PDB file of C-alpha atoms in Angstrom:
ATOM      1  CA  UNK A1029      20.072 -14.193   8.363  1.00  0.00           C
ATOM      2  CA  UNK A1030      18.538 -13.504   4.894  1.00  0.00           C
ATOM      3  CA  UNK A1031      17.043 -15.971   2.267  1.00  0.00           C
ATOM      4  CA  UNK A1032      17.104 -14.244  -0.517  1.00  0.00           C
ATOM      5  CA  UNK A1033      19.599 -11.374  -1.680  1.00  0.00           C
ATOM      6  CA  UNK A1034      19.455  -8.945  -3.956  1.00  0.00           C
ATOM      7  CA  UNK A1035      22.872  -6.856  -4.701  1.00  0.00           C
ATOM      8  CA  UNK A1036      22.726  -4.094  -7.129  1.00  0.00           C
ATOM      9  CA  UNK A1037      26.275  -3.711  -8.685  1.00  0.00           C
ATOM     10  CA  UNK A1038      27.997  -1.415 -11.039  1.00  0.00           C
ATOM     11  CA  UNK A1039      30.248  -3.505 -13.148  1.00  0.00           C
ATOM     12  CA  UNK A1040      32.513  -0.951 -13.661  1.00  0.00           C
ATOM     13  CA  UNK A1041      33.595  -0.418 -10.339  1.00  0.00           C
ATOM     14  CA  UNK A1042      35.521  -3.640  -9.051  1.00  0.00           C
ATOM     15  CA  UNK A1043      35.877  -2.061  -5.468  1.00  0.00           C
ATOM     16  CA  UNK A1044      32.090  -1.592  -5.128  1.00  0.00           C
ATOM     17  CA  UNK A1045      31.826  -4.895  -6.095  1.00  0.00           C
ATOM     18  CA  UNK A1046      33.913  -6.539  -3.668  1.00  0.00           C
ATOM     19  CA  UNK A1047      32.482  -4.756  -0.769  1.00  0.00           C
ATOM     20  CA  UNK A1048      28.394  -5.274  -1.480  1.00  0.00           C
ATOM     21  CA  UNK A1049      29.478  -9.154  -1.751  1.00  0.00           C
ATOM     22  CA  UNK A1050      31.312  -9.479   1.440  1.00  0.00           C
ATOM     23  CA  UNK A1051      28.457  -7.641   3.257  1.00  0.00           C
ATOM     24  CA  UNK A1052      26.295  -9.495   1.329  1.00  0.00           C
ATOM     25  CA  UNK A1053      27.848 -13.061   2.420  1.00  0.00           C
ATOM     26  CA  UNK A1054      27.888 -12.143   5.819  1.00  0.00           C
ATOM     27  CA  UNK A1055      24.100 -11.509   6.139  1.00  0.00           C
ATOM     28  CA  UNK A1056      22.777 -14.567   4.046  1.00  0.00           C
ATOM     29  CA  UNK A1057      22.010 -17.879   4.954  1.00  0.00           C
ATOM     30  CA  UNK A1058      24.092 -20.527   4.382  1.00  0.00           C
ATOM     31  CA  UNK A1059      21.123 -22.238   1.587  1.00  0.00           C
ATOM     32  CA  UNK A1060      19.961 -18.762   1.305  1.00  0.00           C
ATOM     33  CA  UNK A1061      19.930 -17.438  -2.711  1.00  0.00           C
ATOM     34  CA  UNK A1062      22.252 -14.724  -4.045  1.00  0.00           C
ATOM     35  CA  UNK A1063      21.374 -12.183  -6.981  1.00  0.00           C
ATOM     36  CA  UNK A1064      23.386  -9.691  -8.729  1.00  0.00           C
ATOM     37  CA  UNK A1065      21.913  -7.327 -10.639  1.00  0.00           C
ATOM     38  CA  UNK A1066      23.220  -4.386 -12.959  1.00  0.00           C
ATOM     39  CA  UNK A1067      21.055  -2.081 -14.699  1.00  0.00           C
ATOM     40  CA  UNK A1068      22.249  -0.049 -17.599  1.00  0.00           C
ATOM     41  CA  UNK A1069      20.965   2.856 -19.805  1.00  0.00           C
ATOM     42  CA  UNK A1070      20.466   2.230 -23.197  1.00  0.00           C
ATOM     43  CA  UNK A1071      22.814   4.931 -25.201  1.00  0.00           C
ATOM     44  CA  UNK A1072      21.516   7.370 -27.387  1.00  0.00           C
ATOM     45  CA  UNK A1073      22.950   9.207 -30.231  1.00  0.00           C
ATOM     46  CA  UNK A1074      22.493  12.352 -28.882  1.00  0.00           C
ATOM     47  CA  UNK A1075      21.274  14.617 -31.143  1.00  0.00           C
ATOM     48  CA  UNK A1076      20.247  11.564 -33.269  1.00  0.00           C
ATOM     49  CA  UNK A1077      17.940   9.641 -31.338  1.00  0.00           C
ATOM     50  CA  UNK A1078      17.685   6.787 -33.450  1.00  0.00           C
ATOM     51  CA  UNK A1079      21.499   6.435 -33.815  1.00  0.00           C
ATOM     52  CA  UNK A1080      23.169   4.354 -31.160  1.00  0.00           C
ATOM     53  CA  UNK A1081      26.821   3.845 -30.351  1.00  0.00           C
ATOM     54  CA  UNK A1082      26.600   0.434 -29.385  1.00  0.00           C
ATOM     55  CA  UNK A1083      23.662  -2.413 -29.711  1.00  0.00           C
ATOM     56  CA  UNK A1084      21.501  -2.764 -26.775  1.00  0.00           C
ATOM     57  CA  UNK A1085      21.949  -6.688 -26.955  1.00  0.00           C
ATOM     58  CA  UNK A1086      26.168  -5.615 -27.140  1.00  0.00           C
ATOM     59  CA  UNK A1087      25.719  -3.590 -23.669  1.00  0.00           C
ATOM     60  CA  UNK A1088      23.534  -6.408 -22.591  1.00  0.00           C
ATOM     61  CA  UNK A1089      26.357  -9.103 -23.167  1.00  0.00           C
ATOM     62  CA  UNK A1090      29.121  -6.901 -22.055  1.00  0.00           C
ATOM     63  CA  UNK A1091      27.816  -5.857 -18.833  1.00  0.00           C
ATOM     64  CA  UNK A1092      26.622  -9.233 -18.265  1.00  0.00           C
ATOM     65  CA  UNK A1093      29.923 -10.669 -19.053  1.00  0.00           C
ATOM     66  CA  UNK A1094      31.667  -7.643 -16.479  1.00  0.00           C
ATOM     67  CA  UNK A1095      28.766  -8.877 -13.472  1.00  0.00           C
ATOM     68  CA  UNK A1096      29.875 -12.830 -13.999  1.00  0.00           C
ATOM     69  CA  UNK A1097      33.781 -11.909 -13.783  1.00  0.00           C
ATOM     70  CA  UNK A1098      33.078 -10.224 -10.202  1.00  0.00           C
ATOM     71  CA  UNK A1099      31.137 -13.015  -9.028  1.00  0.00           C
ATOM     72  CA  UNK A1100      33.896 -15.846 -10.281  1.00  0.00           C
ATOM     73  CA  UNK A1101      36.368 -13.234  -9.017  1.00  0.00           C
ATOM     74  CA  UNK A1102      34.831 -12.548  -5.160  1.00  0.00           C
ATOM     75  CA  UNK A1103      32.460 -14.750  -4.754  1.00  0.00           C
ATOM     76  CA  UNK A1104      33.637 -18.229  -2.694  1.00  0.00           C
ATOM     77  CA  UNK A1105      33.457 -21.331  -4.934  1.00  0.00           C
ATOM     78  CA  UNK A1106      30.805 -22.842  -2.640  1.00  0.00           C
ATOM     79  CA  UNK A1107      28.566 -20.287  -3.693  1.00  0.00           C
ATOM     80  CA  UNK A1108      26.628 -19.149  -6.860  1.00  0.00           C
ATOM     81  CA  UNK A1109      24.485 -16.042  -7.772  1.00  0.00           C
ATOM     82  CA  UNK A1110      22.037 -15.700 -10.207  1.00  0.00           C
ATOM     83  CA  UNK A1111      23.353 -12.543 -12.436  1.00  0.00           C
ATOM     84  CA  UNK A1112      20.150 -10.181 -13.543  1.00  0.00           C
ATOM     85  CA  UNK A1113      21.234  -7.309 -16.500  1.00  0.00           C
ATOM     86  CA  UNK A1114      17.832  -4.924 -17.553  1.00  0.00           C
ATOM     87  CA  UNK A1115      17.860  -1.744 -19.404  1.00  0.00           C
ATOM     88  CA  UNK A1116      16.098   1.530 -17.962  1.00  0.00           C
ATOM     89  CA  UNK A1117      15.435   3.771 -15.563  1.00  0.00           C
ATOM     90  CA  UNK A1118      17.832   1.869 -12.463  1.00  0.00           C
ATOM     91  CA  UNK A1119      15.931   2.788  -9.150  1.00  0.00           C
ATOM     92  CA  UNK A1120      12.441   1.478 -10.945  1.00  0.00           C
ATOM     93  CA  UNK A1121      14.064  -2.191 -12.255  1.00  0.00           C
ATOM     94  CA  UNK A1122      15.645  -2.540  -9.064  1.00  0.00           C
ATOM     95  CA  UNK A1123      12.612  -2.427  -7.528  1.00  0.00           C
ATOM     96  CA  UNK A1124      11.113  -4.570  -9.782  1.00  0.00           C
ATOM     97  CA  UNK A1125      13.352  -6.790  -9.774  1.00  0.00           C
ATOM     98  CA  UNK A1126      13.446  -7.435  -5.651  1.00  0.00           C
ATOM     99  CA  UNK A1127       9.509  -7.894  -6.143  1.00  0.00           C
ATOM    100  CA  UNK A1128      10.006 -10.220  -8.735  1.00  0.00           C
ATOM    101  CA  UNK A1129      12.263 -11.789  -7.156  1.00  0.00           C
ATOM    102  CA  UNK A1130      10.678 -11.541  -3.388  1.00  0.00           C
ATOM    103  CA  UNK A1131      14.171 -10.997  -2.107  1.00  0.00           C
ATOM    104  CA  UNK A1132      14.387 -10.316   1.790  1.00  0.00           C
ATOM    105  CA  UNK A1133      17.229  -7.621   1.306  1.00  0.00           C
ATOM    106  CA  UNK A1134      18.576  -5.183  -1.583  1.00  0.00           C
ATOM    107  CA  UNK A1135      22.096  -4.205  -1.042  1.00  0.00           C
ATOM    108  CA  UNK A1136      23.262  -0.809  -2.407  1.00  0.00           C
ATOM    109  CA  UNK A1137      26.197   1.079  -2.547  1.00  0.00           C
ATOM    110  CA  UNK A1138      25.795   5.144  -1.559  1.00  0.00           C
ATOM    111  CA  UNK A1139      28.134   6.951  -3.770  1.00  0.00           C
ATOM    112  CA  UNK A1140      26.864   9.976  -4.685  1.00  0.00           C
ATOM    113  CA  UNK A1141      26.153  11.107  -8.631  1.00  0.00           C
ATOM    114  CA  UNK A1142      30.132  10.975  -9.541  1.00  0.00           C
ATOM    115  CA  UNK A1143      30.107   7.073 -10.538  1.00  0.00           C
ATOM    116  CA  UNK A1144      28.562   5.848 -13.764  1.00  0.00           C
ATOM    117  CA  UNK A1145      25.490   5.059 -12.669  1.00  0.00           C
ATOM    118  CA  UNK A1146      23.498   8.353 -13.187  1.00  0.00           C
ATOM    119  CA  UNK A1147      21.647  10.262 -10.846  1.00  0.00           C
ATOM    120  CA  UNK A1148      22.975   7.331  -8.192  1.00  0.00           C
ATOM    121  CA  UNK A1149      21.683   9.368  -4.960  1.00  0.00           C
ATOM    122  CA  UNK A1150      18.040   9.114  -6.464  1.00  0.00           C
ATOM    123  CA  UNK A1151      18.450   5.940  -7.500  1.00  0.00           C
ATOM    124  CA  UNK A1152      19.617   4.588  -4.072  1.00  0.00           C
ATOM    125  CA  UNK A1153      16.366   6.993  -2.137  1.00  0.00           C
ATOM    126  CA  UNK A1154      13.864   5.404  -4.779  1.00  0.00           C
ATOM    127  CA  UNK A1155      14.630   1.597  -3.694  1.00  0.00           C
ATOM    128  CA  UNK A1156      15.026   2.499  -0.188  1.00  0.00           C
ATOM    129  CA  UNK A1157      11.690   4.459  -0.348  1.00  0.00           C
ATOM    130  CA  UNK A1158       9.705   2.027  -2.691  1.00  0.00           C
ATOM    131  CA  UNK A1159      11.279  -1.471  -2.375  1.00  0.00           C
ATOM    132  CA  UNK A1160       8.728  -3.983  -0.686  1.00  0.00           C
ATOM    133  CA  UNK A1161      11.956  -5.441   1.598  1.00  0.00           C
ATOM    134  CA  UNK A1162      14.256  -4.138   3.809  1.00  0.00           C
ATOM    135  CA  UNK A1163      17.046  -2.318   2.111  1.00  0.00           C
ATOM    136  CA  UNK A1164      21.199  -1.893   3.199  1.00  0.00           C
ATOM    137  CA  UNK A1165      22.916   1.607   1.702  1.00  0.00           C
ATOM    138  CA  UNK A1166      26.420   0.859   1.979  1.00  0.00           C
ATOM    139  CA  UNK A1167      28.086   3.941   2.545  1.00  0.00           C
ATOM    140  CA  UNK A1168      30.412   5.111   0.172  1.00  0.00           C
ATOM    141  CA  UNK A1169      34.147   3.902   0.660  1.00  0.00           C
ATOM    142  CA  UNK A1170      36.460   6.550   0.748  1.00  0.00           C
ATOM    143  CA  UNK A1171      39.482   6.025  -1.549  1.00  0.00           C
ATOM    144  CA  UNK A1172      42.807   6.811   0.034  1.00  0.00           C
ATOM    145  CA  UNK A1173      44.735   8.154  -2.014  1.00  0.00           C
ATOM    146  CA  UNK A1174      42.001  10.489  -3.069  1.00  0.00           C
ATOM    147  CA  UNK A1175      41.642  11.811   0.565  1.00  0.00           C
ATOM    148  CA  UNK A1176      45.513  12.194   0.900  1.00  0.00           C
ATOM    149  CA  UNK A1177      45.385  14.494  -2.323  1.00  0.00           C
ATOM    150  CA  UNK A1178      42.500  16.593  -1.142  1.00  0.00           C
ATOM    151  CA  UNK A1179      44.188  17.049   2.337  1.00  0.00           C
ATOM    152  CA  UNK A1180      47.509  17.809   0.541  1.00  0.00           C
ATOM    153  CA  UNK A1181      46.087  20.314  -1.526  1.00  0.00           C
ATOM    154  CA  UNK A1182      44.069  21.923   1.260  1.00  0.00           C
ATOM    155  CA  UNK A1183      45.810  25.468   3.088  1.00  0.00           C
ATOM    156  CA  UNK A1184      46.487  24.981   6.994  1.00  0.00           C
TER     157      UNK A1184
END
């Protein structure tokens, strides 16, 4: 069993979510500490640098307030998690943020570079390769319907 748990989430996908916090439960401790954390990018303007589509401390609050409804939503009401939201590059804050922290496990999700989180296959080989604790890559969870589609579509 794990003390201390670090989860990195996407807030945008509820399914991801769900999963990392089961496996999650399942490995800690029952006094052991639980952290979420959800890194985002900044946006940019683009072509104008300097112009930004939505405040930083607006991203901040919204994914913040997406990380808390998955907790209240999965999370069993005997337990709490401490919710962590930083801006930059993901794979480096995560990392951080489980020294920080001195967390005994990360939890990640594998799901390739289709999700929001940009560049996610480097991001999940940079904490695996340069976190200071043990690391768990969730693979990534097939969707059904998706596979049914693909099949469908494919020539016998």
């Amino acid at each position: 069993m794990y003390r201390k748990l670090l989860i990195a989430i996407d807030p945008e996908d509820d399914g991801e979510g769900k999963r990392a916090l089961e496996a999650a439960l399942e490995l800690l401790d029952d006094t052991g500490e639980l952290h979420l954390a959800s890194v985002y990018h900044p946006d940019s303007g683009g072509f104008f640098p300097h112009v930004t589509e939505e405040a930083p401390e607006e991203k901040e609050a919204r994914v913040r307030e997406k990380l808390d409804l998955l907790a209240r939503k999965y999370l069993p009401l005997n337990r709490s998690a401490s919710l962590h939201v930083v801006a930059g590059n993901a794979g480096e804050k995560l990392v951080a943020l489980a020294g920080q922290l001195c967390v005994d496990l990360v939890i990640l999700v594998s799901r390739g570079s289709s999700g929001h989180w940009p560049l996610r296959k480097a991001t999940v080989e940079y904490v695996a390769v340069n976190a200071s604790c043990a690391v768990l890559v969730l693979p990534e969870q097939k969707k059904n319907g998706k596979d049914e589609e693909q099949a469908a579509s494919q020539p016998e």
